[in-house]
Each structure stands twice: as C-alpha cells, then as structure tokens.
Amino acid sequence: QHKQNVGVSTGCQSGCQTCSVYNGCLTCKPKLFIHLERDGMRQIGVCLASCPNGFYGMRSPDRNDCIKCGSECDTCFNKNFCLRCRAGSYLHKGKCQESCPEGLVPSDTKRECVP
Amino acid sequence: APRAVIKVTLLRQEPTSKPITLEGVFVGGSAGYAEGKLMQSHPLSLCNTSEDERQDSIFITIVKLESPGNKVPQCQPLLDKARLALQRGAEAIIFDVSDDATAAHQLREAFSLPKPVVLVEGANAEELMGLVNKNEEAIVHIDIMMESPKWPPYD
C-alpha cells in the first residue's frame, strides 16, 4: 500500500500546517513564513516566525514566503532595498555596489559608502 | 509515450559497482538524453516569487509532487514550473507523480520545452526520493528506452 506520507500538523516540524516526508513543510500555521532550505541535494520547507539572513518576508493572502534579497545583500527590507551588504560590497541608496560614487568612500566596517 | 531509462550512479560508491537502473515516462514529446547531478526542488520553489540559488554543477531537478487534496498552493501551472526549472539551468526535470495523477495531463504539451521532462512513480520514484532523503549524492543519466521489437508470431 503506497506509503501515506502527508501529515496534517501531526508528525510535522513545529510551525507546519501540512508536511510530507520528502518535501518537509508544505503549508505553515498562520503568520509564519515558509522558507525553502537547501541541505545538500535536498530542499525542504521549514516554517519560521521571521526569515533568515539573506531573505525577507513577503506576506500574501494564501501564504507567507521568505524571498531571497538582491545579490550581495545580507539583510534587506525587500528585493530592491538592502539594509546591510555582504563583505566586499558597499551600500548606497539601498543597493550593494563594489565601489562608491564620486565624493563617497567605502567603509569596510559599515559596508557602506560614506562621505 | 516513450519510456525513459534512468541510470543512477552514487558518488560515494565503489567505482566497480553497477549503477541503479530505473524507469520513467517522457511526457509530451520531450524525450531525449540528459545527464547531471540529482538535486531536489520543493514544489513551492518553482513559483515565480521564489528564486532558487544558482547551482554550480550540471544538475537534474527532481520534484516530489504532492496530492492535489493537500492544499499546497499551486502558484502556477505545472508546465510553467517545468519551464522555470529548465530556465534555471536544469538539464532535465523529473516529477515524482506517485501522489498526483493529474500531472501527466497537465504536461501533455511538454514538446514546447527544450529539455527532457520525465514522470516517475511507484517503486522507481521511491528509490529516487529515497536517495534524496538520505542526501546520497548521485549522477543521473536519462535516455530513451529502446523497446525490443515485437516479432509477429510465426505459425
């Protein structure tokens, strides 16, 4: 008999509304974000109260997702507004850049372009 | 629809050991050869909102489809999910349809896709997903199964 692998809340990781053996969480309990976590060749869903570094939370009627920030961004408000860049990049007007415009200099501690 | 031969070689096995041979079905005229590292994608990772990370190796995506009654947000048609996976660089995409009998119909127009789309189910699917579940890194070779010609009975 085909292995029934879908659990509703029972037997799921905490925060899951529904889950399955191979995909992990499929839907989350209210207010939580579903984050698709890569672990080697596996990619499973986990339900979190807030999204991890490098992702931001996007709410919508049928589900709340963790969405990847823009490239070179460590912490962001949304796809186009970075709050903190990765090492080696510098924040200027919400974007991460490799170098700073004229009149500003890169600050490695702040990872920003500063006057 | 042409059948697919799926040969799976585990990266952490003796060089002499034989690959695991499994079977699937190509959908919608997408039959062809493909080879790559097996990588799972969560069904929700193939929605437009999400962005899977870029893979550095040549890979084949496998997706375990959940039963429609499971209320997983569909977000976009299955054919578009397959197209998105291929646009992200997959050499082919394998769908485990053991729990979703509607998949074959949804993918009947896969001839519009540039690379192979294979459906697996039952024991073949469980073997593949079992490897994924144990994070057993594997290289997958997909090819068209050569059906032996059925000779007419000579009396």
Short mmCIF file of N, CA and C in Angstrom, two decimals, chain A:
data_model
loop_
_atom_site.label_atom_id
_atom_site.label_comp_id
_atom_site.label_asym_id
_atom_site.label_seq_id
_atom_site.Cartn_x
_atom_site.Cartn_y
_atom_site.Cartn_z
N GLN A 1 0.89 -1.18 0.00
CA GLN A 1 0.00 0.00 0.00
C GLN A 1 0.93 1.23 0.00
N HIS A 2 0.66 2.17 -0.91
CA HIS A 2 1.60 3.29 -1.08
C HIS A 2 1.74 4.03 0.25
N LYS A 3 2.96 4.33 0.62
CA LYS A 3 3.22 4.92 1.94
C LYS A 3 2.53 6.28 1.98
N GLN A 4 1.57 6.45 2.90
CA GLN A 4 0.89 7.75 3.01
C GLN A 4 1.86 8.67 3.74
N ASN A 5 2.36 9.67 3.03
CA ASN A 5 3.43 10.41 3.67
C ASN A 5 3.03 11.83 4.01
N VAL A 6 1.74 12.14 3.99
CA VAL A 6 1.36 13.52 4.26
C VAL A 6 0.75 13.59 5.65
N GLY A 7 1.27 14.50 6.48
CA GLY A 7 0.72 14.64 7.83
C GLY A 7 0.11 16.01 7.97
N VAL A 8 -1.03 16.09 8.62
CA VAL A 8 -1.61 17.42 8.89
C VAL A 8 -1.25 17.73 10.34
N SER A 9 -0.28 18.65 10.53
CA SER A 9 0.17 19.10 11.85
C SER A 9 0.83 17.98 12.63
N THR A 10 0.24 16.78 12.65
CA THR A 10 0.84 15.73 13.49
C THR A 10 2.08 15.23 12.77
N GLY A 11 3.15 14.99 13.50
CA GLY A 11 4.32 14.39 12.88
C GLY A 11 5.06 15.38 12.02
N CYS A 12 4.63 16.65 11.98
CA CYS A 12 5.35 17.65 11.18
C CYS A 12 6.27 18.43 12.11
N GLN A 13 7.24 19.10 11.46
CA GLN A 13 8.08 20.03 12.23
C GLN A 13 7.18 21.10 12.85
N SER A 14 7.73 21.76 13.89
CA SER A 14 6.89 22.77 14.53
C SER A 14 6.60 23.88 13.54
N GLY A 15 5.40 24.38 13.59
CA GLY A 15 5.03 25.51 12.75
C GLY A 15 4.36 25.09 11.45
N CYS A 16 4.54 23.80 11.09
CA CYS A 16 3.94 23.33 9.83
C CYS A 16 2.44 23.16 10.01
N GLN A 17 1.70 23.50 8.96
CA GLN A 17 0.28 23.14 8.95
C GLN A 17 0.15 21.76 8.31
N THR A 18 0.79 21.60 7.13
CA THR A 18 0.86 20.27 6.50
C THR A 18 2.30 20.03 6.08
N CYS A 19 2.66 18.76 6.00
CA CYS A 19 4.04 18.44 5.61
C CYS A 19 4.06 17.10 4.92
N SER A 20 5.20 16.74 4.35
CA SER A 20 5.34 15.39 3.80
C SER A 20 6.77 14.94 4.00
N VAL A 21 6.99 13.65 3.86
CA VAL A 21 8.30 13.06 4.16
C VAL A 21 9.39 13.72 3.32
N TYR A 22 9.12 13.85 2.03
CA TYR A 22 10.19 14.28 1.12
C TYR A 22 10.32 15.79 1.03
N ASN A 23 9.18 16.54 1.15
CA ASN A 23 9.24 17.98 0.95
C ASN A 23 9.29 18.77 2.26
N GLY A 24 9.16 18.09 3.40
CA GLY A 24 9.11 18.85 4.66
C GLY A 24 7.80 19.62 4.73
N CYS A 25 7.87 20.87 5.23
CA CYS A 25 6.64 21.66 5.36
C CYS A 25 6.11 22.03 3.98
N LEU A 26 4.77 21.95 3.85
CA LEU A 26 4.09 22.34 2.59
C LEU A 26 3.31 23.63 2.82
N THR A 27 2.65 23.71 3.99
CA THR A 27 1.95 24.95 4.36
C THR A 27 2.28 25.21 5.83
N CYS A 28 2.23 26.48 6.22
CA CYS A 28 2.59 26.86 7.59
C CYS A 28 1.36 27.30 8.36
N LYS A 29 1.50 27.31 9.66
CA LYS A 29 0.43 27.84 10.50
C LYS A 29 0.38 29.35 10.31
N PRO A 30 -0.77 29.97 10.65
CA PRO A 30 -0.94 31.42 10.39
C PRO A 30 0.24 32.25 10.90
N LYS A 31 0.52 33.30 10.13
CA LYS A 31 1.55 34.30 10.46
C LYS A 31 2.97 33.81 10.21
N LEU A 32 3.21 32.54 10.09
CA LEU A 32 4.58 32.06 9.89
C LEU A 32 4.97 32.12 8.41
N PHE A 33 6.27 32.20 8.16
CA PHE A 33 6.80 32.24 6.79
C PHE A 33 7.33 30.86 6.41
N ILE A 34 7.08 30.46 5.13
CA ILE A 34 7.70 29.20 4.68
C ILE A 34 9.02 29.55 4.01
N HIS A 35 10.08 28.86 4.46
CA HIS A 35 11.42 29.08 3.92
C HIS A 35 11.90 27.77 3.30
N LEU A 36 12.40 27.82 2.07
CA LEU A 36 12.85 26.61 1.38
C LEU A 36 14.35 26.47 1.61
N GLU A 37 14.69 25.51 2.45
CA GLU A 37 16.06 25.37 2.95
C GLU A 37 16.81 24.33 2.11
N ARG A 38 17.98 24.71 1.62
CA ARG A 38 18.79 23.78 0.81
C ARG A 38 19.75 23.06 1.76
N ASP A 39 19.71 21.69 1.67
CA ASP A 39 20.62 20.90 2.50
C ASP A 39 21.24 19.86 1.59
N GLY A 40 22.37 20.18 0.99
CA GLY A 40 22.96 19.27 0.01
C GLY A 40 22.05 19.17 -1.20
N MET A 41 21.65 17.92 -1.54
CA MET A 41 20.79 17.76 -2.72
C MET A 41 19.31 17.94 -2.36
N ARG A 42 19.03 18.00 -1.04
CA ARG A 42 17.64 18.12 -0.60
C ARG A 42 17.24 19.59 -0.54
N GLN A 43 15.94 19.83 -0.72
CA GLN A 43 15.38 21.17 -0.47
C GLN A 43 14.06 20.95 0.25
N ILE A 44 13.99 21.37 1.50
CA ILE A 44 12.78 21.11 2.28
C ILE A 44 12.20 22.42 2.79
N GLY A 45 10.89 22.39 3.05
CA GLY A 45 10.23 23.57 3.58
C GLY A 45 10.31 23.58 5.09
N VAL A 46 10.59 24.76 5.66
CA VAL A 46 10.53 24.95 7.11
C VAL A 46 9.70 26.20 7.38
N CYS A 47 9.03 26.24 8.55
CA CYS A 47 8.16 27.38 8.89
C CYS A 47 8.81 28.20 9.99
N LEU A 48 8.96 29.49 9.74
CA LEU A 48 9.71 30.35 10.66
C LEU A 48 8.89 31.60 11.01
N ALA A 49 9.17 32.14 12.21
CA ALA A 49 8.49 33.39 12.61
C ALA A 49 9.09 34.57 11.84
N SER A 50 10.39 34.45 11.52
CA SER A 50 10.99 35.50 10.69
C SER A 50 12.02 34.84 9.77
N CYS A 51 12.33 35.51 8.67
CA CYS A 51 13.18 34.89 7.66
C CYS A 51 14.65 35.01 8.02
N PRO A 52 15.48 34.04 7.57
CA PRO A 52 16.90 34.08 7.93
C PRO A 52 17.65 35.18 7.16
N ASN A 53 18.89 35.39 7.53
CA ASN A 53 19.77 36.36 6.83
C ASN A 53 19.78 36.07 5.34
N GLY A 54 19.72 37.16 4.56
CA GLY A 54 19.78 36.99 3.10
C GLY A 54 18.40 36.83 2.49
N PHE A 55 17.34 36.85 3.35
CA PHE A 55 15.96 36.70 2.87
C PHE A 55 15.07 37.74 3.55
N TYR A 56 13.95 38.09 2.92
CA TYR A 56 12.96 38.95 3.58
C TYR A 56 11.60 38.29 3.51
N GLY A 57 10.69 38.68 4.39
CA GLY A 57 9.38 38.06 4.46
C GLY A 57 8.39 38.79 3.58
N MET A 58 7.64 38.04 2.79
CA MET A 58 6.60 38.65 1.94
C MET A 58 5.28 37.98 2.27
N ARG A 59 4.31 38.76 2.73
CA ARG A 59 3.01 38.19 3.10
C ARG A 59 2.05 38.30 1.91
N SER A 60 1.22 37.26 1.75
CA SER A 60 0.15 37.31 0.74
C SER A 60 -1.01 36.48 1.27
N PRO A 61 -2.22 36.66 0.66
CA PRO A 61 -3.41 36.02 1.21
C PRO A 61 -3.24 34.52 1.43
N ASP A 62 -2.61 33.81 0.47
CA ASP A 62 -2.63 32.35 0.65
C ASP A 62 -1.37 31.80 1.28
N ARG A 63 -0.29 32.65 1.35
CA ARG A 63 0.87 32.11 2.09
C ARG A 63 1.91 33.20 2.30
N ASN A 64 2.78 33.01 3.26
CA ASN A 64 3.85 33.96 3.56
C ASN A 64 5.18 33.31 3.18
N ASP A 65 5.93 33.98 2.34
CA ASP A 65 7.17 33.39 1.81
C ASP A 65 8.41 34.11 2.33
N CYS A 66 9.52 33.39 2.43
CA CYS A 66 10.83 34.02 2.59
C CYS A 66 11.41 34.15 1.19
N ILE A 67 11.71 35.38 0.79
CA ILE A 67 12.22 35.64 -0.55
C ILE A 67 13.67 36.11 -0.45
N LYS A 68 14.45 35.66 -1.40
CA LYS A 68 15.89 36.00 -1.38
C LYS A 68 16.12 37.49 -1.58
N CYS A 69 17.02 38.13 -0.80
CA CYS A 69 17.39 39.52 -1.03
C CYS A 69 18.12 39.60 -2.37
N GLY A 70 18.39 40.83 -2.81
CA GLY A 70 19.15 41.01 -4.03
C GLY A 70 20.57 40.47 -3.86
N SER A 71 21.30 40.45 -4.95
CA SER A 71 22.65 39.86 -4.87
C SER A 71 23.55 40.72 -3.99
N GLU A 72 24.42 40.11 -3.30
CA GLU A 72 25.40 40.76 -2.41
C GLU A 72 24.77 41.40 -1.18
N CYS A 73 23.49 41.08 -0.93
CA CYS A 73 22.82 41.72 0.20
C CYS A 73 22.62 40.73 1.32
N ASP A 74 22.95 41.11 2.53
CA ASP A 74 22.86 40.24 3.70
C ASP A 74 21.53 40.39 4.43
N THR A 75 21.08 41.63 4.51
CA THR A 75 19.82 41.90 5.20
C THR A 75 19.06 42.92 4.37
N CYS A 76 17.77 42.66 4.13
CA CYS A 76 17.05 43.62 3.28
C CYS A 76 15.63 43.82 3.76
N PHE A 77 15.04 44.89 3.29
CA PHE A 77 13.64 45.19 3.58
C PHE A 77 12.78 44.56 2.51
N ASN A 78 13.26 44.64 1.27
CA ASN A 78 12.63 43.92 0.17
C ASN A 78 13.67 43.75 -0.94
N LYS A 79 13.23 43.24 -2.07
CA LYS A 79 14.18 42.88 -3.15
C LYS A 79 15.03 44.07 -3.59
N ASN A 80 14.44 45.27 -3.50
CA ASN A 80 15.15 46.43 -4.03
C ASN A 80 15.72 47.33 -2.96
N PHE A 81 15.56 46.95 -1.69
CA PHE A 81 16.06 47.85 -0.64
C PHE A 81 16.88 47.05 0.36
N CYS A 82 18.19 47.12 0.17
CA CYS A 82 19.09 46.40 1.06
C CYS A 82 19.39 47.24 2.30
N LEU A 83 19.60 46.58 3.43
CA LEU A 83 19.91 47.27 4.68
C LEU A 83 21.36 47.04 5.07
N ARG A 84 21.90 45.86 4.73
CA ARG A 84 23.29 45.60 5.04
C ARG A 84 23.85 44.68 3.97
N CYS A 85 25.04 45.04 3.43
CA CYS A 85 25.63 44.25 2.34
C CYS A 85 26.53 43.14 2.87
N ARG A 86 26.88 42.27 1.95
CA ARG A 86 27.86 41.24 2.30
C ARG A 86 29.23 41.88 2.30
N ALA A 87 30.20 41.22 2.92
CA ALA A 87 31.57 41.74 2.94
C ALA A 87 32.04 41.94 1.50
N GLY A 88 32.71 43.10 1.29
CA GLY A 88 33.24 43.35 -0.06
C GLY A 88 32.31 44.19 -0.90
N SER A 89 31.08 44.42 -0.38
CA SER A 89 30.14 45.29 -1.10
C SER A 89 29.77 46.47 -0.20
N TYR A 90 29.33 47.55 -0.84
CA TYR A 90 29.07 48.79 -0.07
C TYR A 90 27.69 49.33 -0.39
N LEU A 91 26.94 49.67 0.64
CA LEU A 91 25.55 50.10 0.49
C LEU A 91 25.48 51.56 0.05
N HIS A 92 24.71 51.80 -1.01
CA HIS A 92 24.49 53.18 -1.47
C HIS A 92 23.09 53.23 -2.05
N LYS A 93 22.23 54.07 -1.40
CA LYS A 93 20.84 54.20 -1.84
C LYS A 93 20.14 52.84 -1.96
N GLY A 94 20.34 52.00 -0.95
CA GLY A 94 19.60 50.73 -0.91
C GLY A 94 20.16 49.64 -1.80
N LYS A 95 21.28 49.91 -2.48
CA LYS A 95 21.85 48.89 -3.36
C LYS A 95 23.27 48.57 -2.91
N CYS A 96 23.72 47.33 -3.18
CA CYS A 96 25.09 46.95 -2.82
C CYS A 96 25.97 47.08 -4.05
N GLN A 97 27.09 47.79 -3.90
CA GLN A 97 27.95 48.03 -5.04
C GLN A 97 29.39 47.66 -4.69
N GLU A 98 30.21 47.39 -5.72
CA GLU A 98 31.60 47.02 -5.45
C GLU A 98 32.45 48.27 -5.18
N SER A 99 31.97 49.42 -5.70
CA SER A 99 32.75 50.65 -5.46
C SER A 99 31.76 51.79 -5.23
N CYS A 100 32.26 52.91 -4.73
CA CYS A 100 31.37 54.02 -4.36
C CYS A 100 31.44 55.15 -5.39
N PRO A 101 30.35 55.89 -5.53
CA PRO A 101 30.36 57.00 -6.47
C PRO A 101 31.30 58.11 -5.99
N GLU A 102 31.58 59.02 -6.89
CA GLU A 102 32.49 60.13 -6.55
C GLU A 102 31.98 60.88 -5.33
N GLY A 103 32.94 61.26 -4.48
CA GLY A 103 32.56 62.05 -3.31
C GLY A 103 32.29 61.19 -2.10
N LEU A 104 32.18 59.87 -2.31
CA LEU A 104 31.95 58.96 -1.17
C LEU A 104 33.07 57.93 -1.15
N VAL A 105 33.35 57.43 0.04
CA VAL A 105 34.39 56.40 0.14
C VAL A 105 33.82 55.13 0.79
N PRO A 106 34.34 53.96 0.44
CA PRO A 106 33.82 52.71 1.02
C PRO A 106 34.27 52.54 2.46
N SER A 107 33.33 52.18 3.33
CA SER A 107 33.67 51.88 4.73
C SER A 107 33.49 50.38 4.93
N ASP A 108 34.62 49.70 5.19
CA ASP A 108 34.55 48.25 5.36
C ASP A 108 33.81 47.86 6.64
N THR A 109 33.93 48.69 7.66
CA THR A 109 33.24 48.33 8.91
C THR A 109 31.73 48.44 8.73
N LYS A 110 31.30 49.52 8.11
CA LYS A 110 29.85 49.70 7.93
C LYS A 110 29.33 49.01 6.67
N ARG A 111 30.30 48.71 5.77
CA ARG A 111 29.93 48.12 4.45
C ARG A 111 29.00 49.11 3.74
N GLU A 112 29.35 50.38 3.85
CA GLU A 112 28.54 51.44 3.22
C GLU A 112 29.48 52.42 2.50
N CYS A 113 28.87 53.22 1.60
CA CYS A 113 29.61 54.34 1.02
C CYS A 113 29.37 55.52 1.94
N VAL A 114 30.44 56.12 2.44
CA VAL A 114 30.29 57.22 3.41
C VAL A 114 31.03 58.45 2.91
N PRO A 115 30.58 59.67 3.35
CA PRO A 115 31.22 60.90 2.86
C PRO A 115 32.66 61.04 3.37
#
